[in-house]
Amino acid sequence: MSEEQEFWDDFAAEYAEIQQESQLTIAEDLATFLKTNGILPISSFVDLAAGSGRYIPAILPDTKRYLAIDFSVEMLKAARRYVKDPQQKVDFRLQTQAEFLADKTTYPLIFTAMNPALTEKDQLISLVEKSRRLLILRIVRTKENIFQPLEQNDHKDEKLLSVYKKWLLEEQISFSTHLFSYAYEEIIDREFFYRYFQQDIPQSELLQLSRSLFREKKKAISKTEIDYELLIV
């Protein structure tokens, strides 16, 4: 087992819980967009790096077969627990991306969302060649007013979709895009804020930040904006 597989196995339960508690309706909005644009329904839908199965319930009614691929045993277990599939249309497959790309099988559609392993041009071109239609979904912008300014994050992942576009243009492969934008608020407890940063920020500085953000109150409002972009090839 690789270190990456071990990491995602260990993180699977927490990740699945985060996904299920998310306020965002990206899965449902994606399905609506695909139906409106004639991409769904479809005979077969491949979800590469399917994780805990976030997109399966929204897409499943509009496909005869849903192939959920992930290299983490625990992620696939979480997906099986999450998904209701009385017609047994979902095929959960334990497979690495490299193994999937090495297989010569082609598909009507391949979808991949927030795929951490899609980092090389040859991988992207292989996905294009394996599918009649390729859908790649990624977060391209996040903005948050309480936690984000204090965290060390270069947001490289948010720039990956621009890199994919560059690679496609280099190969003269046409594509289109669609943006899904969200904004939401959460109430943040002062004590939670303090615990969250106590290992990373010196106590004196953290107390000062806490006073500045919360003033005399025990709670503050975290405001978040998120943009997802869908790349359609």
Short mmCIF file of C-alpha atoms in Angstrom, two decimals:
data_model
loop_
_atom_site.label_atom_id
_atom_site.label_comp_id
_atom_site.label_asym_id
_atom_site.label_seq_id
_atom_site.Cartn_x
_atom_site.Cartn_y
_atom_site.Cartn_z
CA MET A 1 0.00 0.00 0.00
CA SER A 2 1.34 3.45 -0.92
CA GLU A 3 1.52 6.37 1.52
CA GLU A 4 -1.24 8.13 -0.44
CA GLN A 5 -3.55 5.13 -0.18
CA GLU A 6 -2.84 4.84 3.53
CA PHE A 7 -3.57 8.55 4.01
CA TRP A 8 -6.93 8.39 2.21
CA ASP A 9 -7.89 5.16 3.99
CA ASP A 10 -7.24 6.85 7.34
CA PHE A 11 -9.07 10.02 6.27
CA ALA A 12 -12.05 8.29 4.61
CA ALA A 13 -14.54 8.35 7.51
CA GLU A 14 -13.88 12.00 8.34
CA TYR A 15 -13.93 12.98 4.65
CA ALA A 16 -17.25 11.21 4.07
CA GLU A 17 -18.77 13.00 7.07
CA ILE A 18 -17.57 16.39 5.79
CA GLN A 19 -19.02 15.69 2.33
CA GLN A 20 -22.39 14.61 3.70
CA GLU A 21 -22.66 17.63 6.00
CA SER A 22 -21.73 20.12 3.28
CA GLN A 23 -24.24 22.88 2.61
CA LEU A 24 -23.28 22.98 -1.06
CA THR A 25 -25.64 21.57 -3.69
CA ILE A 26 -22.91 21.05 -6.29
CA ALA A 27 -23.84 17.41 -7.00
CA GLU A 28 -27.50 18.24 -7.62
CA ASP A 29 -26.64 21.37 -9.61
CA LEU A 30 -24.19 19.41 -11.75
CA ALA A 31 -26.83 16.76 -12.51
CA THR A 32 -29.36 19.47 -13.46
CA PHE A 33 -26.84 21.15 -15.75
CA LEU A 34 -25.93 17.86 -17.46
CA LYS A 35 -29.61 17.03 -18.05
CA THR A 36 -30.40 20.53 -19.33
CA ASN A 37 -27.54 20.28 -21.82
CA GLY A 38 -28.39 16.78 -23.06
CA ILE A 39 -25.36 15.07 -21.50
CA LEU A 40 -27.64 13.04 -19.23
CA PRO A 41 -29.25 10.56 -19.38
CA ILE A 42 -26.45 8.26 -20.54
CA SER A 43 -25.94 4.50 -20.63
CA SER A 44 -22.71 4.45 -18.60
CA PHE A 45 -21.19 7.03 -16.24
CA VAL A 46 -17.61 6.60 -15.00
CA ASP A 47 -16.62 8.47 -11.83
CA LEU A 48 -12.82 8.39 -11.52
CA ALA A 49 -11.54 9.15 -8.00
CA ALA A 50 -15.10 8.76 -6.77
CA GLY A 51 -14.10 9.04 -3.12
CA SER A 52 -17.00 8.67 -0.70
CA GLY A 53 -19.54 8.83 -3.52
CA ARG A 54 -20.74 12.42 -3.26
CA TYR A 55 -22.01 12.61 -6.86
CA ILE A 56 -23.56 9.15 -7.13
CA PRO A 57 -27.08 9.82 -5.73
CA ALA A 58 -27.59 12.86 -7.99
CA ILE A 59 -26.40 11.14 -11.19
CA LEU A 60 -27.63 7.57 -10.62
CA PRO A 61 -31.26 8.08 -11.77
CA ASP A 62 -30.01 9.14 -15.20
CA THR A 63 -27.65 6.28 -16.03
CA LYS A 64 -28.01 2.53 -16.43
CA ARG A 65 -24.55 1.84 -15.00
CA TYR A 66 -22.43 3.92 -12.65
CA LEU A 67 -18.78 2.88 -12.34
CA ALA A 68 -17.25 4.37 -9.17
CA ILE A 69 -13.47 4.01 -9.21
CA ASP A 70 -11.12 4.82 -6.34
CA PHE A 71 -7.79 3.52 -5.05
CA SER A 72 -8.85 3.69 -1.39
CA VAL A 73 -10.58 0.66 0.12
CA GLU A 74 -12.03 2.74 2.94
CA MET A 75 -13.34 5.43 0.59
CA LEU A 76 -15.24 2.82 -1.40
CA LYS A 77 -16.62 1.35 1.83
CA ALA A 78 -17.84 4.83 2.80
CA ALA A 79 -19.44 5.22 -0.63
CA ARG A 80 -21.24 1.89 -0.31
CA ARG A 81 -22.66 2.97 3.05
CA TYR A 82 -23.74 6.34 1.65
CA VAL A 83 -25.36 5.25 -1.61
CA LYS A 84 -28.79 3.65 -1.84
CA ASP A 85 -28.75 1.42 -4.90
CA PRO A 86 -31.72 -0.98 -4.87
CA GLN A 87 -31.36 -1.62 -8.61
CA GLN A 88 -27.66 -2.46 -8.17
CA LYS A 89 -26.56 -0.10 -10.90
CA VAL A 90 -23.34 0.98 -9.15
CA ASP A 91 -20.11 -0.93 -9.69
CA PHE A 92 -17.56 0.00 -7.00
CA ARG A 93 -14.10 -0.70 -8.36
CA LEU A 94 -10.83 -0.62 -6.39
CA GLN A 95 -8.34 0.63 -8.97
CA THR A 96 -5.57 3.21 -9.25
CA GLN A 97 -5.71 5.91 -11.89
CA ALA A 98 -2.63 4.41 -13.56
CA GLU A 99 -4.35 1.03 -13.82
CA PHE A 100 -7.48 2.63 -15.22
CA LEU A 101 -5.53 4.56 -17.85
CA ALA A 102 -3.52 1.46 -18.85
CA ASP A 103 -6.73 -0.41 -19.64
CA LYS A 104 -7.70 0.09 -23.30
CA THR A 105 -11.45 0.13 -22.57
CA THR A 106 -13.23 3.29 -23.73
CA TYR A 107 -16.38 4.83 -22.26
CA PRO A 108 -19.20 7.15 -23.33
CA LEU A 109 -18.38 9.52 -20.47
CA ILE A 110 -15.70 9.88 -17.80
CA PHE A 111 -16.18 12.28 -14.91
CA THR A 112 -13.62 13.22 -12.28
CA ALA A 113 -14.01 15.77 -9.48
CA MET A 114 -11.20 17.25 -7.36
CA ASN A 115 -8.91 14.46 -8.52
CA PRO A 116 -5.57 14.83 -6.66
CA ALA A 117 -3.81 12.39 -9.00
CA LEU A 118 -4.56 14.22 -12.27
CA THR A 119 -1.37 16.26 -12.47
CA GLU A 120 0.32 15.35 -15.77
CA LYS A 121 -0.48 16.23 -19.37
CA ASP A 122 -0.25 12.63 -20.59
CA GLN A 123 -2.83 11.59 -17.97
CA LEU A 124 -5.26 14.21 -19.23
CA ILE A 125 -4.77 13.26 -22.87
CA SER A 126 -5.28 9.58 -22.00
CA LEU A 127 -8.60 10.44 -20.36
CA VAL A 128 -9.64 12.36 -23.47
CA GLU A 129 -8.77 9.36 -25.63
CA LYS A 130 -10.64 6.92 -23.35
CA SER A 131 -13.92 8.84 -23.45
CA ARG A 132 -16.35 10.27 -25.95
CA ARG A 133 -16.95 13.02 -23.40
CA LEU A 134 -14.74 14.02 -20.48
CA LEU A 135 -15.98 16.09 -17.53
CA ILE A 136 -13.54 17.53 -14.99
CA LEU A 137 -14.84 19.44 -11.98
CA ARG A 138 -12.61 21.46 -9.69
CA ILE A 139 -12.80 24.29 -7.19
CA VAL A 140 -11.19 27.31 -8.84
CA ARG A 141 -11.76 29.96 -6.17
CA THR A 142 -12.41 30.06 -2.43
CA LYS A 143 -12.74 33.11 -0.23
CA GLU A 144 -13.42 33.03 3.52
CA ASN A 145 -13.11 35.81 6.08
CA ILE A 146 -12.02 34.13 9.36
CA PHE A 147 -9.87 31.03 8.79
CA GLN A 148 -8.45 31.58 5.30
CA PRO A 149 -6.46 34.77 6.06
CA LEU A 150 -4.60 32.91 8.83
CA GLU A 151 -3.85 29.67 6.99
CA GLN A 152 -0.77 28.98 4.89
CA ASN A 153 -2.22 27.94 1.55
CA ASP A 154 -0.85 28.74 -1.90
CA HIS A 155 -4.11 27.52 -3.54
CA LYS A 156 -2.16 25.56 -6.18
CA ASP A 157 -5.06 23.13 -6.53
CA GLU A 158 -7.31 25.98 -7.60
CA LYS A 159 -4.99 26.69 -10.54
CA LEU A 160 -4.99 23.14 -11.94
CA LEU A 161 -8.00 23.64 -14.19
CA SER A 162 -6.20 26.50 -15.96
CA VAL A 163 -3.27 24.14 -16.52
CA TYR A 164 -5.63 21.53 -18.02
CA LYS A 165 -7.01 24.15 -20.42
CA LYS A 166 -3.48 25.09 -21.47
CA TRP A 167 -2.64 21.46 -22.21
CA LEU A 168 -5.81 20.99 -24.25
CA LEU A 169 -5.11 24.13 -26.27
CA GLU A 170 -1.57 22.89 -26.96
CA GLU A 171 -3.06 19.71 -28.43
CA GLN A 172 -5.78 21.68 -30.29
CA ILE A 173 -8.52 19.86 -28.36
CA SER A 174 -11.71 21.89 -28.06
CA PHE A 175 -13.54 22.31 -24.76
CA SER A 176 -16.15 24.40 -22.99
CA THR A 177 -16.66 25.37 -19.36
CA HIS A 178 -19.41 26.16 -16.87
CA LEU A 179 -19.14 27.91 -13.51
CA PHE A 180 -21.07 26.97 -10.35
CA SER A 181 -20.87 29.67 -7.67
CA TYR A 182 -21.89 29.39 -4.02
CA ALA A 183 -21.95 31.60 -0.94
CA TYR A 184 -22.85 30.54 2.58
CA GLU A 185 -22.40 31.52 6.21
CA GLU A 186 -21.51 29.54 9.33
CA ILE A 187 -21.52 30.56 12.98
CA ILE A 188 -18.07 30.00 14.49
CA ASP A 189 -17.61 29.51 18.22
CA ARG A 190 -14.78 31.48 19.81
CA GLU A 191 -13.50 28.43 21.67
CA PHE A 192 -13.46 26.35 18.46
CA PHE A 193 -11.49 29.09 16.70
CA TYR A 194 -8.93 29.10 19.51
CA ARG A 195 -8.54 25.29 19.50
CA TYR A 196 -8.26 25.22 15.72
CA PHE A 197 -5.19 27.47 15.65
CA GLN A 198 -3.57 26.80 19.04
CA GLN A 199 -0.92 24.47 17.57
CA ASP A 200 0.02 26.88 14.77
CA ILE A 201 -0.14 30.39 16.23
CA PRO A 202 1.64 31.63 19.39
CA GLN A 203 -0.75 32.05 22.31
CA SER A 204 -0.28 35.80 22.72
CA GLU A 205 -0.89 36.40 19.01
CA LEU A 206 -3.87 34.05 18.98
CA LEU A 207 -5.49 35.83 21.93
CA GLN A 208 -5.08 39.13 20.14
CA LEU A 209 -6.59 37.74 16.94
CA SER A 210 -9.46 36.25 18.91
CA ARG A 211 -10.24 39.60 20.56
CA SER A 212 -10.07 41.36 17.20
CA LEU A 213 -12.41 38.92 15.44
CA PHE A 214 -14.89 38.18 18.21
CA ARG A 215 -14.61 41.36 20.31
CA GLU A 216 -16.85 40.76 23.34
CA LYS A 217 -18.92 38.06 21.66
CA LYS A 218 -18.62 34.27 21.88
CA LYS A 219 -19.47 33.72 18.22
CA ALA A 220 -18.63 35.18 14.82
CA ILE A 221 -19.94 34.63 11.30
CA SER A 222 -17.72 32.92 8.77
CA LYS A 223 -18.63 33.96 5.22
CA THR A 224 -17.48 31.69 2.41
CA GLU A 225 -17.57 32.00 -1.37
CA ILE A 226 -16.71 29.01 -3.56
CA ASP A 227 -16.53 28.67 -7.34
CA TYR A 228 -16.51 25.27 -9.04
CA GLU A 229 -15.67 25.10 -12.73
CA LEU A 230 -16.70 22.24 -14.99
CA LEU A 231 -14.42 21.49 -17.93
CA ILE A 232 -16.29 19.74 -20.76
CA VAL A 233 -14.12 18.03 -23.38
#
